[in-house]
Coordinates of C-alpha atoms (C1' of nucleotides) in Angstrom, one line a residue:
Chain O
X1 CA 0.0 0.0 0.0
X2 CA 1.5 3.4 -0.6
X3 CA 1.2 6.0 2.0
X4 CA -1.8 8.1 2.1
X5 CA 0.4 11.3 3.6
X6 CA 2.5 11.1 0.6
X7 CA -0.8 11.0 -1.6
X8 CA -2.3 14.2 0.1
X9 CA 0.8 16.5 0.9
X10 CA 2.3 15.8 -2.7
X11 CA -0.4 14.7 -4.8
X12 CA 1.7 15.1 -8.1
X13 CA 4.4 13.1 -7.6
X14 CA 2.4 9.9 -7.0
X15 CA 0.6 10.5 -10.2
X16 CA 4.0 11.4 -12.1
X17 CA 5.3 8.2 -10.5
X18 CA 2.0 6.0 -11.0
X19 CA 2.0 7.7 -14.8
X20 CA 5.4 5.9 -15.5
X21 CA 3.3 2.2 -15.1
X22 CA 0.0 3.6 -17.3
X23 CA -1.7 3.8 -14.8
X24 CA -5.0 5.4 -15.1
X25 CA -4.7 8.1 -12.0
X26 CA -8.3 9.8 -11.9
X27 CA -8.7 7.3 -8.8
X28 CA -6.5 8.9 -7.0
X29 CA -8.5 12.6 -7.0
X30 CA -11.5 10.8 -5.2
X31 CA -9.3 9.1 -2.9
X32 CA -7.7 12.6 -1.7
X33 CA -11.6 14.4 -1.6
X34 CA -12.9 10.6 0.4
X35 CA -9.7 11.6 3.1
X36 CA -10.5 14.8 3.5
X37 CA -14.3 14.2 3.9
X38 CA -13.3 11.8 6.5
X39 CA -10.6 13.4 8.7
X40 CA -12.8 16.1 9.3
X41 CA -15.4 14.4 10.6
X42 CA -13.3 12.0 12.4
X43 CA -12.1 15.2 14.2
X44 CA -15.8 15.8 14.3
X45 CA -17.2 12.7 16.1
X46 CA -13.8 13.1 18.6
X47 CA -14.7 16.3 20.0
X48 CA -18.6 14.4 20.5
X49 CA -16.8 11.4 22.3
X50 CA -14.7 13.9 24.3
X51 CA -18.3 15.4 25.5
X52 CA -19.5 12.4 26.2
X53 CA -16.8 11.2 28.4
X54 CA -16.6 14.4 30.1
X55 CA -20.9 14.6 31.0
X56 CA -20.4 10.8 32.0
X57 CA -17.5 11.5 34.1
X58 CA -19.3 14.2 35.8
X59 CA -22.3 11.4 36.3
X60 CA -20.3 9.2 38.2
X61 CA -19.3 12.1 40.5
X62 CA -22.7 13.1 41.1
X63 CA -24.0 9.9 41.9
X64 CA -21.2 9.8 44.6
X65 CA -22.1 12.8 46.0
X66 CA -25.7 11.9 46.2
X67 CA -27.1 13.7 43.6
X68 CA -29.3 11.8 41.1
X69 CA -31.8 14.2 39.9
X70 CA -29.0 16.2 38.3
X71 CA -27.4 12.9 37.3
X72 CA -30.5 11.6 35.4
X73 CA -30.8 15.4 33.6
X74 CA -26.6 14.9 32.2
X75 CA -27.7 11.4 31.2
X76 CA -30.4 12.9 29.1
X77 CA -27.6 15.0 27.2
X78 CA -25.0 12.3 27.0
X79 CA -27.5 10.1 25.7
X80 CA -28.4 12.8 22.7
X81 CA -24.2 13.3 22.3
X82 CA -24.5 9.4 21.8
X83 CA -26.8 10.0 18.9
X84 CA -24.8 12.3 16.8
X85 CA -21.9 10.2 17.7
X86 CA -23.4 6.6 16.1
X87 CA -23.9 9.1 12.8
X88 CA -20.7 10.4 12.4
X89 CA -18.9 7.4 13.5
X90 CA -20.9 5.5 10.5
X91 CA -20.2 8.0 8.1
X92 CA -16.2 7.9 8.9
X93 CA -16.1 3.9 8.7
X94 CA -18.1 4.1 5.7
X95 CA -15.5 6.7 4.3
X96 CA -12.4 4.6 6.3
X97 CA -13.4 1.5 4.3
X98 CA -13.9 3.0 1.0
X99 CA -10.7 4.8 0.7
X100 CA -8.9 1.6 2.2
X101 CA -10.7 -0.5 -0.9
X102 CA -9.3 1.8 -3.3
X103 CA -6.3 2.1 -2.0
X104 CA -5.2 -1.7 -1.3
X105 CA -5.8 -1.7 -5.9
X106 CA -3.4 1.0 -6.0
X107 CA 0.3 -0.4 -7.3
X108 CA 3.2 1.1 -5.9
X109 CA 5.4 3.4 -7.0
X110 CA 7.9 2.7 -9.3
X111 CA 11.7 3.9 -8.5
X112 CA 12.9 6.4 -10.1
X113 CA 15.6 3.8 -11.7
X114 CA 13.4 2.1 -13.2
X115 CA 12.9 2.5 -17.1
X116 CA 10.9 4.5 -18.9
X117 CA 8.4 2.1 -20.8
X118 CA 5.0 0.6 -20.4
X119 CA 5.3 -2.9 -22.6
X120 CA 7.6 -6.0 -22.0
X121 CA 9.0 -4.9 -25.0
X122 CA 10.6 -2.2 -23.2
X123 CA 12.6 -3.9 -20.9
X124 CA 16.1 -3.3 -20.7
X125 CA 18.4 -6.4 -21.6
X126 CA 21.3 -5.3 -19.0
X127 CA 23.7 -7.9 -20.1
X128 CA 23.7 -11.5 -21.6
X129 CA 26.1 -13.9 -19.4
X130 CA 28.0 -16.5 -20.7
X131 CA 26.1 -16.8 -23.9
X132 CA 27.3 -17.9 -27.2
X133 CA 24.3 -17.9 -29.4
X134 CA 27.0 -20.2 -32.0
X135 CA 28.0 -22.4 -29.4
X136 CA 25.0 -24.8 -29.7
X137 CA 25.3 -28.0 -31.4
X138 CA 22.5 -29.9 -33.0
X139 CA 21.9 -32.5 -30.3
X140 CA 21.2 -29.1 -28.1
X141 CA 18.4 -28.2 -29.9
X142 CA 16.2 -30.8 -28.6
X143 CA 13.1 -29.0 -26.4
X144 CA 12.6 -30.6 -23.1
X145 CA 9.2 -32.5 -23.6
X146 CA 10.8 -35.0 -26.3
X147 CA 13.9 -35.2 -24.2
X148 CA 11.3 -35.7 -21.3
X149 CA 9.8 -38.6 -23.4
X150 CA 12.9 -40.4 -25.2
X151 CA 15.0 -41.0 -21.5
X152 CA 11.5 -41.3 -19.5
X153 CA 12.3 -38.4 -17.3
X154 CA 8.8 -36.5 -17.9
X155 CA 5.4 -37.8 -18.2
X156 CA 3.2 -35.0 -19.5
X157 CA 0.3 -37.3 -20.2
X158 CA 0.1 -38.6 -17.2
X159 CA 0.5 -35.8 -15.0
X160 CA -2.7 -34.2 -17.2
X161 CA -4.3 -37.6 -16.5
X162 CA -4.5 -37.1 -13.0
X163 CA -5.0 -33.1 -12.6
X164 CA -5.4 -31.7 -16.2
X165 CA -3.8 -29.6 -18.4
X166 CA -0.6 -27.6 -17.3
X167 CA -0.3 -29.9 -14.8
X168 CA 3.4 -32.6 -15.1
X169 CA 4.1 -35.5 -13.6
X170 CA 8.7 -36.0 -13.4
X171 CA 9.7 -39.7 -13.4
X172 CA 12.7 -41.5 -12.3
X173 CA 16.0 -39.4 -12.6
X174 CA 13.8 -36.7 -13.9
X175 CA 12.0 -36.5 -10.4
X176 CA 15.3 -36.7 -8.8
X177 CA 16.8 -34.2 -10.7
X178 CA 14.0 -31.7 -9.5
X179 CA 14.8 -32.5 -6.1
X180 CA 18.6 -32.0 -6.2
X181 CA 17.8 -28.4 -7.7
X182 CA 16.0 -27.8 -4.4
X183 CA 18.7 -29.0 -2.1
X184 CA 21.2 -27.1 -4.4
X185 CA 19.0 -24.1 -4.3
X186 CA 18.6 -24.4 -0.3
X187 CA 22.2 -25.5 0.7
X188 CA 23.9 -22.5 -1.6
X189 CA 22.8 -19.8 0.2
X190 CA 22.4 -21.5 3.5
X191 CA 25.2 -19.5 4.7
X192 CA 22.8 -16.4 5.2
X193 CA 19.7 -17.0 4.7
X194 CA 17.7 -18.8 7.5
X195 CA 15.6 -21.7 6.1
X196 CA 11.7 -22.0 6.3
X197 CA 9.0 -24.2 6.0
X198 CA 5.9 -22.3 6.1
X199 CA 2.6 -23.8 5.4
X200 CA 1.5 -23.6 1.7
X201 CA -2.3 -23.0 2.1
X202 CA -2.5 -19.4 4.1
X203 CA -5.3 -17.1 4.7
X204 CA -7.2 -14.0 3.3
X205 CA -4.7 -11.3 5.4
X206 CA -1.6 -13.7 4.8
X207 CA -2.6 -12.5 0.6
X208 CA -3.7 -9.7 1.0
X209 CA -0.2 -9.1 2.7
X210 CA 2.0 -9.2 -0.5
X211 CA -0.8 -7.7 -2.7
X212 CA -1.8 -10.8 -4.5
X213 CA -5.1 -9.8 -3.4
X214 CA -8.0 -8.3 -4.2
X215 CA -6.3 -7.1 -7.2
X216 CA -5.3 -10.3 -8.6
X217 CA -8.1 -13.0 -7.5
X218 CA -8.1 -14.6 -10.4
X219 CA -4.9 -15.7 -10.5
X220 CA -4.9 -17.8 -7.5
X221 CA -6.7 -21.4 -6.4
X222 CA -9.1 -20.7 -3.7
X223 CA -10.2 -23.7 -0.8
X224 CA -13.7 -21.9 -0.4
X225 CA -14.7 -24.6 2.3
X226 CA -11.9 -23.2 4.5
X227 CA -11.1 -20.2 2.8
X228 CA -7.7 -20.8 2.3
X229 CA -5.6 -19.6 -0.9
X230 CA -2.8 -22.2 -2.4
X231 CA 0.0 -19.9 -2.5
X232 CA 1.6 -18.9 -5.4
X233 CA 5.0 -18.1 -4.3
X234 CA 7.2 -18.6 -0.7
X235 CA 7.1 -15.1 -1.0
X236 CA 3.5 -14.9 0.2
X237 CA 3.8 -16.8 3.8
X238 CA 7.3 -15.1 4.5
X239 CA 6.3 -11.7 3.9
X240 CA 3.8 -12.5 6.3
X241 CA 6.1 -13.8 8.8
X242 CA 6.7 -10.9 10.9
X243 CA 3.4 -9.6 10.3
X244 CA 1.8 -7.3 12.7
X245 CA 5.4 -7.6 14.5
X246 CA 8.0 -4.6 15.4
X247 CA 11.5 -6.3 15.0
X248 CA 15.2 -4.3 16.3
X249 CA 17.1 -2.8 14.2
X250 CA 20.1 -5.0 15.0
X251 CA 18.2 -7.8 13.6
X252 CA 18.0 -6.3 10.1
X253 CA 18.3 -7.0 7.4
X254 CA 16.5 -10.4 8.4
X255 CA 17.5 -13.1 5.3
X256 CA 15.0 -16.0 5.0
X257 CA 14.7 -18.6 2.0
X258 CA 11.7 -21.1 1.7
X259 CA 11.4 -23.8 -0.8
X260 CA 7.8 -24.5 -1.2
X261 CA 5.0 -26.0 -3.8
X262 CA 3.5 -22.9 -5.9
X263 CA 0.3 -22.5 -7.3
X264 CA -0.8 -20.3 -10.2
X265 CA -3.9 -20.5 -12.5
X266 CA -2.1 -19.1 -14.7
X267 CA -5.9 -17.1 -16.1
X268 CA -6.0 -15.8 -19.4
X269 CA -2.6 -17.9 -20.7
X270 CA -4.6 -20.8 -21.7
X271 CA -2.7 -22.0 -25.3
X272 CA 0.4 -19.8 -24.4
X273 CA 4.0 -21.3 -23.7
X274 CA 1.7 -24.5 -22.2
X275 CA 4.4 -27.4 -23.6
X276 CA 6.4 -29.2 -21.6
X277 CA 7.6 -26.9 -18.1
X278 CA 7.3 -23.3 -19.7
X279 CA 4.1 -22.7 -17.9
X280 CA 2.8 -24.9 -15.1
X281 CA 0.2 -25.0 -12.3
X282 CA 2.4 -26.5 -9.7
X283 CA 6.0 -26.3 -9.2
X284 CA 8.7 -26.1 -6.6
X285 CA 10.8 -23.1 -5.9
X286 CA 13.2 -21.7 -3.5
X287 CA 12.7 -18.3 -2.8
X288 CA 14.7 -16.2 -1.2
X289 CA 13.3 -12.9 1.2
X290 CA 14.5 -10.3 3.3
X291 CA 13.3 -7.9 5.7
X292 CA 15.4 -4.7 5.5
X293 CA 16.0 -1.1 6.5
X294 CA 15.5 1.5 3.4
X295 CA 19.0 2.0 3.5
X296 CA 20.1 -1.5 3.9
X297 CA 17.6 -2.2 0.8
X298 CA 20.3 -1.8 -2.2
X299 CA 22.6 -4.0 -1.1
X300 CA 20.4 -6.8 -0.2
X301 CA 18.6 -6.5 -3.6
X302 CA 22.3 -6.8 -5.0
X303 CA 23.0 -9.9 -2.9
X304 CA 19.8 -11.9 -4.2
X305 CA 20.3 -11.0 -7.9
X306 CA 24.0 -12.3 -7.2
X307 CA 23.1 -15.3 -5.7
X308 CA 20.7 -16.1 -8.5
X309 CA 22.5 -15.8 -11.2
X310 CA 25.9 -17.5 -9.4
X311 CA 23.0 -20.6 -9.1
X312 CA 22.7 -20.5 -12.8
X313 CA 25.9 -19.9 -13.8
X314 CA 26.9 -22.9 -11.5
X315 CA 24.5 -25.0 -13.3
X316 CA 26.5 -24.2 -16.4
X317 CA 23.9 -22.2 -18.0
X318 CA 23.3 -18.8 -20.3
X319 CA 21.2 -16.5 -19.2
X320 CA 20.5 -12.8 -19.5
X321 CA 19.6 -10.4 -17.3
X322 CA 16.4 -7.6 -17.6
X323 CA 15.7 -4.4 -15.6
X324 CA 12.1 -4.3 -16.4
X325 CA 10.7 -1.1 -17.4
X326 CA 7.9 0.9 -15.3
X327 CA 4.9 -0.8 -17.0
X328 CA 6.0 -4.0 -16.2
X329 CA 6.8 -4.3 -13.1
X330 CA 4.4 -6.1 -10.7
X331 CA 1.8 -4.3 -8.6
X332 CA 3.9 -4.1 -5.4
X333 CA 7.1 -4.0 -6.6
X334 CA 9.4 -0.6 -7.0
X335 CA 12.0 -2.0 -8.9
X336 CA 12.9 -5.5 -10.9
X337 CA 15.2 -7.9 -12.3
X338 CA 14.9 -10.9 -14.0
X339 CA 17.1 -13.6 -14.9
X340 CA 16.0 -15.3 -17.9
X341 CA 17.3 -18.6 -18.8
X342 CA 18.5 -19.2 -22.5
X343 CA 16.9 -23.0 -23.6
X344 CA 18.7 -23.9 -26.5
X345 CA 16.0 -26.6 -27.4
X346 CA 13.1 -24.3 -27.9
X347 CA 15.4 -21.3 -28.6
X348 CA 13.9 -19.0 -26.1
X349 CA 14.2 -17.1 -22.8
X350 CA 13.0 -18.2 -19.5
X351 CA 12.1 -16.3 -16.6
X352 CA 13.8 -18.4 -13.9
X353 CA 13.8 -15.8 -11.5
X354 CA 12.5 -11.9 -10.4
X355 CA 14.6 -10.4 -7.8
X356 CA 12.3 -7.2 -6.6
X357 CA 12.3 -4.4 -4.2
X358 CA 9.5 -3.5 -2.6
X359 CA 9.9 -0.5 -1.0
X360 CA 7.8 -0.1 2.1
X361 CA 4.8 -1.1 -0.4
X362 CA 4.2 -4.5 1.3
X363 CA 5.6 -4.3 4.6
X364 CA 2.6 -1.1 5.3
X365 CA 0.4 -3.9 3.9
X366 CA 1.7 -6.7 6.5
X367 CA 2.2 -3.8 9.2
X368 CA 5.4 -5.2 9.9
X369 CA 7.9 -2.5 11.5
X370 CA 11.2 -1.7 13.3
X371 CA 12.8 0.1 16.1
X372 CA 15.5 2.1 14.6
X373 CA 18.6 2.0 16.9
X374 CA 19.0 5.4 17.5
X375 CA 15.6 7.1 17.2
X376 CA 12.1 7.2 19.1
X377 CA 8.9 5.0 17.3
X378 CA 9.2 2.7 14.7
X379 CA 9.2 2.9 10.9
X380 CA 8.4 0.1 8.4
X381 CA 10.7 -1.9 6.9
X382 CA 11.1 -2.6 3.3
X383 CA 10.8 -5.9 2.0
X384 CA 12.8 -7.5 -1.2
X385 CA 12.9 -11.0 -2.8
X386 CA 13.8 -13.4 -5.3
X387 CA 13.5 -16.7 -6.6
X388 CA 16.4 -18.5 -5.4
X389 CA 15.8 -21.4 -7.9
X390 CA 12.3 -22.4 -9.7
X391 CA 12.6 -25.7 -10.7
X392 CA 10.6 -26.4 -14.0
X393 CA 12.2 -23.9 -16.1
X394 CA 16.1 -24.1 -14.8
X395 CA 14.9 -27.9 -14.9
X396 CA 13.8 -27.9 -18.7
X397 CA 17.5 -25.5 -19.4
X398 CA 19.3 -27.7 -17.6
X399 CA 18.4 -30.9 -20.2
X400 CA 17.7 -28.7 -23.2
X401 CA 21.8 -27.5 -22.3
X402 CA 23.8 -30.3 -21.1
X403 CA 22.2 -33.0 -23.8
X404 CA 25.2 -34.9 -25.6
X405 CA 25.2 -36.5 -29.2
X406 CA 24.0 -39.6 -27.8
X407 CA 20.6 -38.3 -26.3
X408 CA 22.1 -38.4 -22.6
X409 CA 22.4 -35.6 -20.4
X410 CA 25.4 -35.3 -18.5
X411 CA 24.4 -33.9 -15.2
X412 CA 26.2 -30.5 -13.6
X413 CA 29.0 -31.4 -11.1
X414 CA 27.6 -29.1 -8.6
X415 CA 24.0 -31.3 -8.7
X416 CA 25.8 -35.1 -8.9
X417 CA 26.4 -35.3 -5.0
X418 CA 22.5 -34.7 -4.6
X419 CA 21.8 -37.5 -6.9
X420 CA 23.1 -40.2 -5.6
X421 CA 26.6 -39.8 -7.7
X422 CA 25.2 -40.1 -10.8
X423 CA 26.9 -38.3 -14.0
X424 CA 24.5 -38.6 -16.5
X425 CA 20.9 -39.1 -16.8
X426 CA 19.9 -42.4 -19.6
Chain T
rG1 C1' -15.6 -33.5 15.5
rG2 C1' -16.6 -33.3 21.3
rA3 C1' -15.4 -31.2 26.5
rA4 C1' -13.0 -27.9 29.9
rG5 C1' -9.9 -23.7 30.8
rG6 C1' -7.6 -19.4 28.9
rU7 C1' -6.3 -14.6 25.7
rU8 C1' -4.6 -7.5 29.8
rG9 C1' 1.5 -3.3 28.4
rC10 C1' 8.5 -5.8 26.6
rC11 C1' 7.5 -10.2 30.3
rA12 C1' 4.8 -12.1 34.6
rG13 C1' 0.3 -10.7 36.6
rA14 C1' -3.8 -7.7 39.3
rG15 C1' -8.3 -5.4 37.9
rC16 C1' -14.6 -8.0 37.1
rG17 C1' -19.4 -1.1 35.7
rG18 C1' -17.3 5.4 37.1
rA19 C1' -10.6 9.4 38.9
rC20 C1' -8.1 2.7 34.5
rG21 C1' -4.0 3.7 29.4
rA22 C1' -4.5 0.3 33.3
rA23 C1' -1.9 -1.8 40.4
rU24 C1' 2.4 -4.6 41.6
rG25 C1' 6.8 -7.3 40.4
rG26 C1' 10.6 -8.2 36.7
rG27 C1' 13.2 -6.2 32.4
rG28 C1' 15.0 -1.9 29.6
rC29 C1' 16.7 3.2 29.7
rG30 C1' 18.7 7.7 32.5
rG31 C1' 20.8 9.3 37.2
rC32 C1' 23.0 8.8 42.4
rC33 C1' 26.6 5.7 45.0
rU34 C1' 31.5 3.1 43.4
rC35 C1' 38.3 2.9 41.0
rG36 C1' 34.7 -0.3 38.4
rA37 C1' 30.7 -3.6 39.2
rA38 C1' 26.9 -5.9 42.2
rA39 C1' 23.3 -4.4 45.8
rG40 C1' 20.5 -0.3 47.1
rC41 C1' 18.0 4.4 46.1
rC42 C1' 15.5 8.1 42.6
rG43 C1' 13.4 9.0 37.9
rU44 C1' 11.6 7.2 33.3
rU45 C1' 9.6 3.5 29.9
rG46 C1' 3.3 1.1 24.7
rU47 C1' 1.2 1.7 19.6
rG48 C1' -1.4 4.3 16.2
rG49 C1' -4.9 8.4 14.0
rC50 C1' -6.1 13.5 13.7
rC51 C1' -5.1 18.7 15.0
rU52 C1' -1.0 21.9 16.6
rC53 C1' 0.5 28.8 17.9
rC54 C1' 5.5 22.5 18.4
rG55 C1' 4.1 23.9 24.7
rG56 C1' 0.8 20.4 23.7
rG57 C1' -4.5 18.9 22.7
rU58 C1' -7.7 15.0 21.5
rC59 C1' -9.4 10.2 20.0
rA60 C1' -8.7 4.8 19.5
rC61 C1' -6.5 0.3 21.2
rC62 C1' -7.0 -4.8 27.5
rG63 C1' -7.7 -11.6 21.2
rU64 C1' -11.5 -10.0 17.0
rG65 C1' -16.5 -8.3 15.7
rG66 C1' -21.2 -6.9 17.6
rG67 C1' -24.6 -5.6 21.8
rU68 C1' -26.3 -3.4 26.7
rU69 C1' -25.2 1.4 29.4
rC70 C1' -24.9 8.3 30.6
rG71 C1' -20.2 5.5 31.1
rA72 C1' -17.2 -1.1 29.4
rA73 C1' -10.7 -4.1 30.3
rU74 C1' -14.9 -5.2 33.6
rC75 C1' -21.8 -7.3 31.8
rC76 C1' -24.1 -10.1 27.2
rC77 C1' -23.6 -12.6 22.2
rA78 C1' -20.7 -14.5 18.2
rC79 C1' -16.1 -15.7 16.2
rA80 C1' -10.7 -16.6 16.2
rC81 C1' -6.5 -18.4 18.5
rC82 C1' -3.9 -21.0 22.6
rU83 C1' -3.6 -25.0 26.4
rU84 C1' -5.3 -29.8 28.2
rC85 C1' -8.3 -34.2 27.6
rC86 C1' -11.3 -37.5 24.3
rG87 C1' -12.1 -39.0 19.1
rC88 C1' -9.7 -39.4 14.3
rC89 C1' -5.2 -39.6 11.6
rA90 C1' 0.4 -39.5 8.3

RNA sequence: GGAAGGUUGCCAGAGCGGACGAAUGGGGCGGCCUCGAAAGCCGUUGUGGCCUCCGGGUCACCGUGGGUUCGAAUCCCACACCUUCCGCCA
């Protein structure tokens, strides 16, 4: 959530800022008259309660003192303060709500670093590491579903067989093979980064938190018995972990990493990148998070993106790196990177990983704060993450890449002691 | 799923209709004492909103949401969570 003071001392910068995304900013007018409207009669129904307290205050004396017939006529007038007060207290929750609504639909602000541009298209390729777009061979350009099939490592039809479409079922080394990238993801950054296990099925607040809801609803599978949400990322239940919680300064920046089961609809993509592990319901990632101080935010930011793309590069695979433009940055995030994997078997790009920065957009959200060291109050902490590892696509670049001319794929070095020793896979 | 008990400030814990934003103890912070420390003594110590002539004023918050009342931490209702027991279960 952004901050409302911000909206209503500088009105114009949030809408400069919010402009840079596309978004439409009319909203933002009705929130500033709504917050007017309701501070001042907020200010309103206090003086009432102060009467109120001060008439009933006086009641209690004179029935100590013996006094009731005066009592009963104060009770009279408190009891008509009472009345105005129900009104206006309506009319400010009414008001309170509302603006809240809008508010919690409103993105956050993009940083000013991060380019100009509303498409994908405008995305800026930062740079391209260790790729050789001539250094593929033909036995490379395999895509992963027919590699899947010929060594038995991937069982599409199967896995739609049981849960449907975009839905994939990993078989023998292929199933290991996911489960050595999590270890691998996990262990790598163990060194910093405090491991998790939170549940995977979280509430309404827990969503709401990270600002995967109400705007985006649709995106995510619902339990409506027990109105729990199937989370779509680690990031959900660890934003949430310190939620409604004031931590110590000395305890920032707080580094936590999660591998969990995500869950995405994936609405509206039906027919798009669906072959093979381009674009899945369920997968496994490891995700990386941190809770930090505004100032400590840069460098942690840097830290994830390194530790990404070192678990690529490890894995002996291209990527390239994108600083994605205003427009397409997600809802809560200020500023983003991704790390896209190049898959030599279906010659394209895949997002294996978006390191953001949040700014203070999520943590105001999840109300979780700080005690700076050397001040009074508290101030709210700004929260960044970034997949550590998501297994389908670094899985799919991983077999596409290390395939040799005799169909096998020799597995990294860095992944063998996490499968039992082996070398290659078929 | 059933039964009982519980939820108050940083922690423990009192309060059970009126001077309670909340006793008392512990902890933290500041000071006195001391070469230094301990002990002791004194003071101080929640969060948030709005307004502010920046002195302060005011409101809200005792699990959450409603209700009763002139007035609710205190009474009533519902829900959530925790603990224990029973049932079920990997």
């Amino acid at each position: 959530m952004i901050d409302i003071r911000l909206l209503r001392s500088d009105p114009d910068s949030v809408k400069a800022a919010l402009t840079r995304r596309g978004e439409d900013t009319s909203g933002l007018d009705q929130i500033i008259g709504l917050d007017a409207r309701q501070r001042a009669l907020a200010s309103k129904r206090d003086d009432v309660r102060n009467e109120i307290k001060n008439v009933s205050r006086q009641v209690g004396g004179l029935h100590r003192d013996g006094k009731p017939d005066e009592a009963t006529e104060l009770q009279a007038q408190s009891r008509e303060l009472g009345a105005q007060e129900d009104v206006l207290a309506a009319e400010v929750d009414e008001l309170a709500s509302e603006i809240h609504e809008i508010l919690l639909r409103v993105p956050n602000l993009p940083s000013d670093d991060a380019p100009e541009g509303l498409t994908e298209s405008d995305n800026v390729v930062i740079r391209h590491e260790h790729w050789d777009p001539d250094a593929y061979s033909d036995h490379q350009r395999v895509p992963h579903w027919e590699i899947g099939e010929q060594l038995g490592i991937l069982d599409a039809e199967r896995g739609t067989k049981l849960s449907g479409s975009m839905f994939v079922m990993y078989s023998g080394m292929g199933a290991t093979l996911c489960r050595a990238l999590i270890q691998y993801g996990l262990d790598r950054n163990a060194d910093a980064y405090r491991e998790m296990r939170p549940p995977t099925l979280v509430k309404t607040a827990t969503m709401v938190s990270t600002g995967h809801l109400p705007k985006f609803e649709e995106d995510a599978y619902h339990l409506e018995r027990d109105d729990l949400w199937a989370i779509p990322t680690a990031e959900v239940p660890l934003t949430s972990f310190c939620r409604d919680e004031v931590l110590d300064e000395a305890d920032l920046p707080m580094k936590l990493m999660a591998h969990t089961s995500c869950f995405r609809r994936e609405a509206g993509s039906a027919g798009r990148d669906t072959r093979g592990l381009l674009r899945v319901h369920e997968f496994d990632k490891v995700e990386l998070l941190s809770y930090a101080t505004r100032d400590q935010a840069p460098e942690v930011h840097a830290d994830i993106l390194a530790r990404a793309e070192a678990a690529i590069t490890d894995l002996g695979l291209s990527y390239r790196v994108l600083d994605l433009c205003a427009g397409d940055l997600g809802g809560s995030s200020a500023r983003t990177f991704d790390l896209e994997v190049y898959a030599p078997g279906t010659d394209q790009w895949l997002e294996v990983s978006s390191v953001s920065w949040f700014s203070d957009y999520q943590a105001r959200r999840a109300n979780v704060r700080y005690r700076p060291t050397d001040e009074k109050g508290t101030r709210i902490v700004d929260t960044l993450n970034g997949s550590g590892l998501a297994v389908p696509r670094v899985w799919a670049g991983v077999v596409e890449t290390h395939r040799q001319s005799d169909g096998t794929i020799s597995i990294p070095e860095v992944l063998q002691p996490y499968m039992r020793g082996a070398t290659t896979i078929g």
